[in-house]
């Protein structure tokens, strides 16, 4: 876990810098009297649409790159490697098909959103621009992940993007641009990010667009097409399922409700940051271990990731929840955003479930049982779409949050059982139960001893108090070997100084 731990820490650190900047952006978006809830909701709907269209347009090239890059790297020189060139060609065809379809089906979007979310209709074509540049970044991110250079794309996605948005927000607040110009700039952010990655690849001599089919491509075409087709379908339906909550709210309750929901979704997503870095880093290593049939190492990564991510998720969620009301008041946010309090709890539980199941997705994706992702995705979509639409109409924000929790808990449960049956790998142990008990006990201690405190100082006291007893308990009970290893490493560095 040494390489994974090192890159995860680096990526997580950079990601949290990005989240800090993102928190500033969110504060400015949601602060009373600056942006309206509808305007903030529009930016989040644009992102949701892009996260559906971009994976759809890849036609499975990201799966192809992640799965088969070790074969290209092993047998071909950089200049002979045609993987990126083939991926660009296929993705170009996918982009043409997807965005042409979006133009053809524009009347449907107008009918669906014009009544309660008119801004979506007004900026529909700029949403497609954002989606195209996000597609470019998605392809480049996958290629960088295969090269095991995950820090830069993770930094650009989590930090660079948010810095650009912060500049646009500042320009809007100082009245240097109007809201329409803000949206146009917002929709071009991923162009700048993608260009930066291309420049890095060119400077490091790893950007070769070779369109002549190599011996590896000729050998692996049939296998790659079959694999990518199945995984692609699973990924597409998974992304649709993940974005259905926000889109269902925008279509049924309006952009204002969507904005309140996505703000609380942002708070809940803070606990997911280390998981994103871990998925990107562990994925490349798991692919290599499957190639070498090193199941023992895969099992170790699987179980270690589960307990580490569960502890981090509980730590972050409970720190935020202990200070939820005071935090929003102290930041001077529009009081409307507190209406999403219940949704925040539900979404946080959903994220902890995702974290606690570890890297089950790459374990399946890179194995010989990768077809499961196709059928699992179909199951997820079939359950998610009608459930989100129904729950959005019935219970609004809480409804779609419950829909996310229900669908993904079932989905991850099926994954866990399938991996256990097929590979005899299981991420949980008695320490999983101990971790949940420690988190619950620490929360109750802090809640009941500090509930009478108010104001900024109360937030500091709760955070320090909870963090101290939680981290101390994790170390004392040796819930994860990585904690003790990090302490040992830190002592060595301090002793050298």
XYZ file of C-alpha atoms in Angstrom, residues 155 191 196 202 239 301 387 429 447 453:
10
model
C -5.272 18.741 -9.090
C -11.099 23.949 -22.173
C -2.938 22.515 -19.637
C 3.730 17.321 -24.879
C -23.664 8.149 -14.472
C -5.783 -3.314 -1.333
C -37.412 5.908 -8.089
C -13.636 -7.404 9.381
C -22.756 16.266 21.182
C -22.288 26.071 23.324
